[in-house]
Amino acid sequence: DSGVTQTPKHLITATGQRVTLRCSPRSGDLSVYWYQQSLDQGLQFLIQYYNGEERAKGNILERFSAQQFPDLHSELNLSSLELGDSALYFCASSGSTDTQYFGPGTRLTVL
Amino acid sequence: AQKVTQAQTEISVVEKEDVTLDCVYETRDTTYYLFWYKQPPSGELVFLIRRNSFDEQNEISGRYSWNFQKSTSSFNFTITASQVVDSAVYFCASNNGGTSYGKLTFGQGTILTVHP
């Protein structure tokens, strides 16, 4: 158990819908990262937050947004969903050592 | 930009065999970090090791060992006396420790199957 929690574990929705994925980092970790894992793209970095501020951005679509709240939990919002957004979404957190510990992931299926 | 290449897509071995997973990285940074993660069939990503660019010492942890060679830009992972529970996808990754230090660049992964 990495100490990073993600909810929900599974999410099934329809095209055009909007969903929110939630992540709680390990106790004391200020950085939160989001990654997408799909068969064709592999593991891709989406975005990083550090203590509430956006720190780095990867290939995150404009339809996707994220934020980190004062209690350090983070949410990833995915809107206008397309079939191709079906993937495993991971959250990770890190502290002073910069090692990223990953949560169990949220499997999103868009029908 | 960083790039990580895991040339072996799939490896199949019989229990108790030794197996080496290759990882080659590309970076222009002088400071960087290399990682290995394991993704078992249950799906989570499990951290195995972190190595910084200034530390070329090899590391051994039980049946696992890692060989970091800057001269060949490689960070290979060996499992000695493999077991069925080692069956998983293994990812090599890097980040550059710079302003976007958080971003991990992953290889495509190597699927390891250990048969009884």
XYZ file of C-alpha atoms in Angstrom:
227
model
C 0.000 0.000 0.000
C 1.608 3.243 -1.201
C -0.506 5.497 1.027
C -1.991 7.278 -2.007
C -5.728 6.791 -2.390
C -7.836 7.244 -5.476
C -11.580 7.140 -5.946
C -13.457 5.699 -7.628
C -11.711 2.499 -8.684
C -13.878 2.094 -11.726
C -15.986 4.552 -13.680
C -18.217 3.793 -16.635
C -19.811 6.664 -18.459
C -21.026 7.767 -21.864
C -19.477 9.967 -24.508
C -20.014 13.663 -23.930
C -20.223 13.307 -20.170
C -18.049 14.836 -17.471
C -16.372 12.967 -14.600
C -14.210 13.836 -11.613
C -11.412 11.644 -10.327
C -10.186 12.189 -6.807
C -6.785 11.626 -5.225
C -5.459 11.904 -1.685
C -1.666 12.019 -1.430
C 0.484 10.342 1.175
C 0.560 12.139 4.469
C 2.994 15.055 4.258
C 3.507 14.955 0.482
C 2.999 18.337 -1.162
C 3.282 17.260 -4.816
C 0.542 15.494 -6.698
C 0.858 14.178 -10.245
C -1.649 12.772 -12.714
C -0.833 10.213 -15.389
C -2.848 8.464 -18.046
C -2.124 4.879 -19.067
C -3.562 3.612 -22.332
C -2.608 0.752 -24.622
C -1.565 2.964 -27.495
C 0.114 5.821 -25.589
C 1.569 3.998 -22.614
C 2.071 5.968 -19.403
C 1.805 9.696 -20.075
C 2.299 12.552 -17.643
C -0.643 14.932 -17.522
C -0.052 17.533 -14.828
C 1.689 18.242 -11.525
C 0.599 20.365 -8.570
C 2.759 21.458 -5.686
C 1.095 22.792 -2.557
C -1.914 24.030 -4.479
C -0.076 25.546 -7.424
C 0.308 24.076 -10.901
C 3.986 23.127 -11.317
C 4.249 21.320 -14.647
C 2.002 20.395 -17.514
C 2.286 17.523 -19.946
C 0.123 16.527 -22.873
C -3.095 17.294 -21.075
C -6.081 17.976 -23.292
C -7.978 21.247 -22.950
C -11.050 19.194 -22.017
C -9.172 18.028 -18.932
C -8.436 20.161 -15.897
C -7.119 19.573 -12.419
C -6.720 21.333 -9.121
C -5.184 20.762 -5.729
C -7.082 21.883 -2.676
C -5.791 23.376 0.611
C -5.970 19.946 2.262
C -3.683 18.768 -0.603
C -6.110 16.356 -2.182
C -6.455 16.719 -5.916
C -9.168 16.274 -8.491
C -8.885 15.613 -12.195
C -11.885 16.719 -14.218
C -12.501 15.170 -17.609
C -15.231 16.686 -19.766
C -16.819 16.099 -23.171
C -15.579 12.556 -22.897
C -14.644 10.601 -25.997
C -14.136 6.899 -26.523
C -10.401 7.495 -26.705
C -10.353 8.843 -23.150
C -10.914 5.327 -21.842
C -7.789 4.576 -19.850
C -6.324 3.964 -16.425
C -5.705 7.249 -14.632
C -3.077 7.293 -11.939
C -2.364 9.808 -9.267
C 1.040 9.914 -7.594
C 2.490 11.966 -4.792
C 5.988 12.836 -3.677
C 7.717 14.516 -0.802
C 11.261 15.715 -0.301
C 12.900 12.742 -2.034
C 10.988 13.338 -5.294
C 10.182 9.647 -5.545
C 6.642 9.331 -6.836
C 4.350 6.857 -5.120
C 1.339 5.855 -7.135
C -2.229 5.230 -6.145
C -4.192 2.181 -7.315
C -5.630 4.055 -10.298
C -9.097 4.792 -11.621
C -10.182 2.779 -14.635
C -12.352 4.946 -16.854
C -14.500 3.354 -19.524
C -16.298 5.626 -21.961
C -19.082 3.920 -23.897
C 13.540 16.073 -23.877
C 14.046 12.804 -22.147
C 13.454 9.422 -23.672
C 13.431 5.965 -22.144
C 13.626 2.822 -24.235
C 12.835 -0.686 -23.080
C 13.621 -2.777 -26.111
C 12.173 -6.005 -24.727
C 8.419 -5.979 -25.108
C 7.882 -9.402 -23.581
C 10.070 -11.904 -21.778
C 9.057 -15.398 -20.787
C 11.118 -17.501 -18.385
C 10.727 -20.577 -16.243
C 10.823 -20.272 -12.493
C 14.310 -20.059 -10.956
C 15.850 -18.644 -14.115
C 17.652 -15.314 -13.899
C 16.272 -12.555 -16.102
C 17.566 -9.106 -17.057
C 15.331 -6.274 -18.186
C 17.071 -3.650 -20.271
C 16.570 0.101 -20.062
C 18.326 2.774 -22.098
C 17.729 6.451 -21.435
C 18.448 9.659 -23.313
C 18.883 13.020 -21.653
C 20.858 16.225 -22.089
C 20.680 16.977 -18.381
C 23.599 16.408 -16.071
C 21.304 15.862 -13.122
C 18.610 13.274 -13.533
C 16.948 10.412 -11.736
C 16.157 6.915 -12.906
C 13.442 4.650 -11.572
C 11.988 1.183 -11.921
C 8.339 0.445 -11.233
C 6.442 -2.842 -11.222
C 2.848 -3.187 -12.371
C 1.423 -6.557 -11.287
C -1.782 -7.942 -12.820
C -3.800 -6.106 -10.164
C -2.821 -2.865 -11.898
C -1.140 -0.673 -9.321
C 2.310 0.807 -9.929
C 4.811 -0.210 -7.287
C 8.028 1.755 -6.784
C 11.147 -0.445 -6.794
C 14.193 1.806 -6.943
C 15.416 5.363 -7.509
C 18.931 6.228 -8.612
C 20.411 9.684 -9.208
C 22.853 10.483 -11.971
C 25.755 10.958 -9.586
C 25.480 7.540 -8.052
C 26.688 4.765 -10.325
C 26.907 2.180 -7.592
C 25.048 -0.987 -8.362
C 22.305 -1.911 -5.957
C 21.110 -5.252 -4.693
C 17.911 -5.851 -2.794
C 17.186 -9.499 -2.151
C 16.717 -11.177 -5.530
C 16.681 -7.820 -7.329
C 19.754 -5.986 -8.580
C 20.277 -2.931 -10.718
C 23.220 -2.020 -12.925
C 23.571 1.685 -13.764
C 26.161 2.565 -16.421
C 26.383 6.185 -17.531
C 28.843 5.281 -20.288
C 26.153 3.290 -22.076
C 23.157 5.270 -20.685
C 21.707 2.084 -19.322
C 19.944 1.155 -16.111
C 19.296 -2.581 -16.282
C 17.327 -4.640 -13.800
C 18.080 -8.270 -12.975
C 15.869 -10.690 -11.092
C 17.762 -13.695 -9.763
C 15.977 -17.017 -9.313
C 12.706 -15.666 -10.683
C 9.405 -16.655 -9.133
C 5.855 -16.760 -10.468
C 5.014 -13.729 -8.298
C 7.531 -11.706 -10.322
C 5.185 -11.867 -13.313
C 4.273 -8.259 -14.038
C 4.943 -5.359 -16.342
C 8.113 -3.516 -15.421
C 8.643 0.122 -16.286
C 11.840 2.098 -16.369
C 11.410 5.867 -15.984
C 13.422 9.049 -15.676
C 13.044 12.667 -14.652
C 15.448 15.510 -15.007
C 15.433 17.123 -11.592
C 14.977 20.529 -13.219
C 12.112 23.020 -13.093
C 9.763 20.343 -14.344
C 11.470 17.765 -12.212
C 8.249 16.078 -11.380
C 7.492 14.761 -14.820
C 8.352 11.085 -15.121
C 9.092 9.849 -18.616
C 8.304 6.145 -18.852
C 9.523 3.451 -21.177
C 6.951 1.284 -22.915
C 7.316 -1.443 -20.328
C 8.462 -5.061 -20.427
C 5.932 -7.794 -19.773
C 7.618 -10.504 -17.729
C 5.947 -13.884 -17.453
C 7.445 -16.455 -15.117
C 6.138 -19.968 -15.680
C 6.106 -22.572 -12.910
